[in-house]
Every structure is written in structure tokens, then in C-alpha cells.
PDB file of C-alpha atoms in Angstrom:
ATOM      1  CA  ARG A   1     220.905 159.952  83.166  1.00  0.00           C
ATOM      2  CA  ASN A   2     218.272 161.796  85.275  1.00  0.00           C
ATOM      3  CA  PHE A   3     216.531 162.711  82.043  1.00  0.00           C
ATOM      4  CA  TYR A   4     216.149 159.031  81.156  1.00  0.00           C
ATOM      5  CA  ILE A   5     214.905 158.150  84.642  1.00  0.00           C
ATOM      6  CA  ALA A   6     212.377 160.996  84.586  1.00  0.00           C
ATOM      7  CA  GLY A   7     211.220 160.006  81.110  1.00  0.00           C
ATOM      8  CA  PHE A   8     210.898 156.348  82.116  1.00  0.00           C
ATOM      9  CA  ALA A   9     208.948 157.331  85.283  1.00  0.00           C
ATOM     10  CA  LEU A  10     206.651 159.507  83.169  1.00  0.00           C
ATOM     11  CA  PHE A  11     206.185 156.643  80.725  1.00  0.00           C
ATOM     12  CA  LEU A  12     205.353 154.244  83.600  1.00  0.00           C
ATOM     13  CA  PHE A  13     202.904 156.814  84.992  1.00  0.00           C
ATOM     14  CA  VAL A  14     201.088 157.035  81.648  1.00  0.00           C
ATOM     15  CA  VAL A  15     201.053 153.263  81.270  1.00  0.00           C
ATOM     16  CA  LEU A  16     199.758 152.738  84.837  1.00  0.00           C
ATOM     17  CA  ARG A  17     197.110 155.432  84.359  1.00  0.00           C
ATOM     18  CA  ARG A  18     195.955 153.806  81.141  1.00  0.00           C
ATOM     19  CA  LEU A  19     195.959 150.401  82.856  1.00  0.00           C
ATOM     20  CA  VAL A  20     193.775 151.741  85.711  1.00  0.00           C
ATOM     21  CA  THR A  21     191.381 153.293  83.173  1.00  0.00           C
ATOM     22  CA  VAL A  22     191.136 150.021  81.229  1.00  0.00           C
ATOM     23  CA  ILE A  23     190.547 147.997  84.411  1.00  0.00           C
ATOM     24  CA  SER A  24     187.896 150.498  85.566  1.00  0.00           C
ATOM     25  CA  ASN A  25     186.111 150.344  82.201  1.00  0.00           C
ATOM     26  CA  THR A  26     186.273 146.545  82.281  1.00  0.00           C
ATOM     27  CA  ALA A  27     184.679 146.449  85.740  1.00  0.00           C
ATOM     28  CA  THR A  28     181.909 148.817  84.585  1.00  0.00           C
ATOM     29  CA  LEU A  29     181.255 146.727  81.494  1.00  0.00           C
ATOM     30  CA  GLU A  30     181.105 143.546  83.560  1.00  0.00           C
ATOM     31  CA  ALA A  31     178.569 145.130  85.914  1.00  0.00           C
ATOM     32  CA  LYS A  32     176.460 146.290  82.966  1.00  0.00           C
ATOM     33  CA  SER A  33     176.755 142.856  81.399  1.00  0.00           C
ATOM     34  CA  GLU A  34     175.463 141.191  84.558  1.00  0.00           C
ATOM     35  CA  ALA A  35     172.583 143.675  84.751  1.00  0.00           C
ATOM     36  CA  PHE A  36     171.677 143.019  81.116  1.00  0.00           C
ATOM     37  CA  GLU A  37     171.813 139.274  81.698  1.00  0.00           C
ATOM     38  CA  LYS A  38     169.455 139.596  84.680  1.00  0.00           C
ATOM     39  CA  GLN A  39     167.136 141.801  82.664  1.00  0.00           C
ATOM     40  CA  ALA A  40     167.159 139.376  79.739  1.00  0.00           C
ATOM     41  CA  LYS A  41     166.455 136.450  82.058  1.00  0.00           C
ATOM     42  CA  SER A  42     163.597 138.354  83.676  1.00  0.00           C
ATOM     43  CA  ALA A  43     162.128 139.211  80.265  1.00  0.00           C
ATOM     44  CA  THR A  44     162.465 135.593  79.161  1.00  0.00           C
ATOM     45  CA  ASP A  45     160.731 134.355  82.303  1.00  0.00           C
ATOM     46  CA  ALA A  46     157.918 136.874  81.843  1.00  0.00           C
ATOM     47  CA  ALA A  47     157.492 135.884  78.186  1.00  0.00           C
ATOM     48  CA  GLN A  48     157.469 132.204  79.132  1.00  0.00           C
ATOM     49  CA  LYS A  49     154.863 132.862  81.808  1.00  0.00           C
ATOM     50  CA  LEU A  50     152.674 134.761  79.337  1.00  0.00           C
ATOM     51  CA  LEU A  51     152.993 131.964  76.779  1.00  0.00           C
ATOM     52  CA  GLU A  52     151.987 129.388  79.380  1.00  0.00           C
ATOM     53  CA  GLU A  53     149.037 131.528  80.429  1.00  0.00           C
ATOM     54  CA  ASN A  54     148.018 131.938  76.795  1.00  0.00           C
ATOM     55  CA  GLU A  55     148.165 128.184  76.269  1.00  0.00           C
ATOM     56  CA  LYS A  56     146.134 127.653  79.414  1.00  0.00           C
ATOM     57  CA  LEU A  57     143.472 130.075  78.196  1.00  0.00           C
ATOM     58  CA  LYS A  58     143.373 128.353  74.815  1.00  0.00           C
ATOM     59  CA  LYS A  59     142.839 124.998  76.512  1.00  0.00           C
ATOM     60  CA  GLU A  60     140.083 126.306  78.806  1.00  0.00           C
ATOM     61  CA  GLY A  61     138.112 127.669  75.916  1.00  0.00           C
ATOM     62  CA  PRO A  62     137.667 130.981  74.220  1.00  0.00           C
ATOM     63  CA  GLY A  63     135.091 132.440  76.577  1.00  0.00           C
ATOM     64  CA  ALA A  64     135.502 130.848  80.002  1.00  0.00           C
ATOM     65  CA  GLU A  65     137.141 133.822  81.661  1.00  0.00           C
ATOM     66  CA  ASN A  66     135.301 136.325  79.509  1.00  0.00           C
ATOM     67  CA  GLU A  67     131.947 134.904  80.596  1.00  0.00           C
ATOM     68  CA  ALA A  68     132.785 135.476  84.251  1.00  0.00           C
ATOM     69  CA  GLU A  69     133.914 139.000  83.513  1.00  0.00           C
ATOM     70  CA  LEU A  70     130.834 139.572  81.375  1.00  0.00           C
ATOM     71  CA  GLU A  71     128.623 138.385  84.211  1.00  0.00           C
ATOM     72  CA  LYS A  72     130.323 140.802  86.597  1.00  0.00           C
ATOM     73  CA  LEU A  73     129.764 143.632  84.129  1.00  0.00           C
ATOM     74  CA  ARG A  74     126.095 142.671  83.766  1.00  0.00           C
ATOM     75  CA  ASP A  75     125.704 142.762  87.548  1.00  0.00           C
ATOM     76  CA  LYS A  76     127.300 146.195  87.602  1.00  0.00           C
ATOM     77  CA  ILE A  77     124.898 147.363  84.891  1.00  0.00           C
ATOM     78  CA  VAL A  78     121.930 146.105  86.911  1.00  0.00           C
ATOM     79  CA  ASP A  79     123.241 147.875  90.013  1.00  0.00           C
ATOM     80  CA  LYS A  80     123.817 151.099  88.091  1.00  0.00           C
ATOM     81  CA  ASN A  81     120.306 150.885  86.613  1.00  0.00           C
ATOM     82  CA  LYS A  82     118.884 150.520  90.122  1.00  0.00           C
ATOM     83  CA  GLU A  83     120.894 153.526  91.250  1.00  0.00           C
ATOM     84  CA  LEU A  84     119.617 155.447  88.229  1.00  0.00           C
ATOM     85  CA  GLU A  85     116.013 154.588  89.055  1.00  0.00           C
ATOM     86  CA  ASP A  86     116.541 155.629  92.672  1.00  0.00           C
ATOM     87  CA  ALA A  87     118.072 158.885  91.523  1.00  0.00           C
ATOM     88  CA  LYS A  88     115.133 159.478  89.157  1.00  0.00           C
ATOM     89  CA  ASP A  89     112.687 158.845  92.005  1.00  0.00           C
ATOM     90  CA  LYS A  90     114.542 161.239  94.254  1.00  0.00           C
ATOM     91  CA  LEU A  91     114.599 163.817  91.474  1.00  0.00           C
ATOM     92  CA  HIS A  92     110.851 163.399  90.978  1.00  0.00           C
ATOM     93  CA  HIS A  93     110.232 163.880  94.712  1.00  0.00           C
ATOM     94  CA  VAL A  94     112.502 166.902  94.814  1.00  0.00           C
ATOM     95  CA  GLU A  95     110.729 168.422  91.801  1.00  0.00           C
ATOM     96  CA  ALA A  96     107.359 167.787  93.465  1.00  0.00           C
ATOM     97  CA  ASP A  97     108.626 169.416  96.672  1.00  0.00           C
ATOM     98  CA  LEU A  98     109.908 172.346  94.639  1.00  0.00           C
ATOM     99  CA  GLN A  99     106.540 172.815  92.955  1.00  0.00           C
ATOM    100  CA  ALA A 100     104.819 172.654  96.354  1.00  0.00           C
ATOM    101  CA  VAL A 101     107.195 175.255  97.762  1.00  0.00           C
ATOM    102  CA  LYS A 102     106.603 177.476  94.705  1.00  0.00           C
ATOM    103  CA  LYS A 103     102.822 177.218  95.138  1.00  0.00           C
ATOM    104  CA  GLN A 104     103.151 177.930  98.836  1.00  0.00           C
ATOM    105  CA  ALA A 105     105.377 180.929  98.131  1.00  0.00           C
ATOM    106  CA  GLN A 106     102.888 182.228  95.577  1.00  0.00           C
ATOM    107  CA  GLY A 107     100.056 181.797  98.079  1.00  0.00           C
ATOM    108  CA  VAL A 108     102.033 183.587 100.772  1.00  0.00           C
ATOM    109  CA  ASN A 109     102.831 186.378  98.317  1.00  0.00           C
ATOM    110  CA  THR A 110      99.178 186.879  97.334  1.00  0.00           C
ATOM    111  CA  GLU A 111      98.114 186.802 100.987  1.00  0.00           C
ATOM    112  CA  TYR A 112     100.809 189.357 101.802  1.00  0.00           C
ATOM    113  CA  ASP A 113      99.569 191.612  98.993  1.00  0.00           C
ATOM    114  CA  ARG A 114      95.975 191.279 100.275  1.00  0.00           C
ATOM    115  CA  LEU A 115      97.028 192.054 103.828  1.00  0.00           C
ATOM    116  CA  LEU A 116      99.082 195.002 102.601  1.00  0.00           C
ATOM    117  CA  LYS A 117      96.060 196.423 100.778  1.00  0.00           C
ATOM    118  CA  GLU A 118      93.880 195.827 103.825  1.00  0.00           C
ATOM    119  CA  HIS A 119      96.468 197.477 106.023  1.00  0.00           C
ATOM    120  CA  SER A 120      96.687 200.516 103.765  1.00  0.00           C
ATOM    121  CA  LYS A 121      92.872 200.703 103.671  1.00  0.00           C
ATOM    122  CA  LEU A 122      92.690 200.517 107.485  1.00  0.00           C
ATOM    123  CA  GLN A 123      95.503 203.035 107.729  1.00  0.00           C
ATOM    124  CA  ALA A 124      93.553 205.424 105.510  1.00  0.00           C
ATOM    125  CA  GLU A 125      90.410 204.906 107.626  1.00  0.00           C
ATOM    126  CA  LEU A 126      92.433 205.576 110.762  1.00  0.00           C
ATOM    127  CA  GLU A 127      93.860 208.767 109.295  1.00  0.00           C
ATOM    128  CA  ALA A 128      90.376 209.822 108.263  1.00  0.00           C
ATOM    129  CA  ALA A 129      89.069 209.077 111.757  1.00  0.00           C
ATOM    130  CA  LYS A 130      91.960 210.971 113.361  1.00  0.00           C
ATOM    131  CA  GLY A 131      91.429 213.824 110.954  1.00  0.00           C
ATOM    132  CA  GLY A 132      87.812 214.215 112.083  1.00  0.00           C
ATOM    133  CA  ASP A 133      88.668 213.798 115.771  1.00  0.00           C
ATOM    134  CA  GLY A 134      91.580 216.148 115.506  1.00  0.00           C
ATOM    135  CA  ASP A 135      89.338 219.048 114.433  1.00  0.00           C
ATOM    136  CA  LYS A 136      87.111 218.514 117.447  1.00  0.00           C
ATOM    137  CA  LYS A 137      90.003 218.498 119.866  1.00  0.00           C
ATOM    138  CA  ASP A 138      91.445 221.655 118.408  1.00  0.00           C
ATOM    139  CA  ASP A 139      88.132 223.497 119.117  1.00  0.00           C
TER     140      ASP A 139
END
């Protein structure tokens, strides 16, 4: 008799466990179903909105919005061309300044070389003058 009771309890346990699993799966599926319904509704609304917008654009004309965008792009091109011209002018001025600095550096270099030669010449004259004076002092 205990064997039958234990077997029946085990059977009820398995049945209840399976029932809980089925109920849990059902709840999960319902939640997923609701999420899919919301997603489908959202996609439908977005598609409807795009269709309405497309119809509106067809009614307005093929180039109404494109003309405005094209005008904006033309303005940007004009602005960029102005910036390019300004940059070219600045580059020209910088190149002119660079050439001036190069010429100045070359002039300074030649003047330095001239002064160096003059200094060595004066140094040699000084040594020659000391050489002659030095003999007199030694006497």
C-alpha cells in the first residue's frame, strides 16, 4: 500500500512539474507574442508614415525639396571656394615671407663671411704688429 502511495505521489510530482513547465512556457510565449505585435505595429506605422511622406513629395513635385538642398550645397561650395582663395592668399604671403627670410639669411651669411675674412686679416695684422713690437721689447 505504501508503494502505491509513493508511486502516486511521484506521478503527481511529475505531472505538476510538467504542468509548471507548460505554464511557464505559455507565459514566455505570450510575452514574446505581445512584443512581436508591438514591433509589427511599430513597423506598420513607420511604413505608413513613409508612404504618406512619399505621396506628399510626389504631390509637391519632383524637385521642390531637392532644389532647396541644392541651393544649400551651392552656398557651401561658394563658401568653400572663398576659404580656398583665402588659403591661397595666405600661402602666397607665407611663401613671399619665406623668400624674404631666405634672402635675408643669405645676406647675413655673406656679411658674416666678409666680416670673418676681415677679422682674420686684422688678426694677422695684429700678430704681425705684435711680432715686430715683441722683438723690440725683448732687446
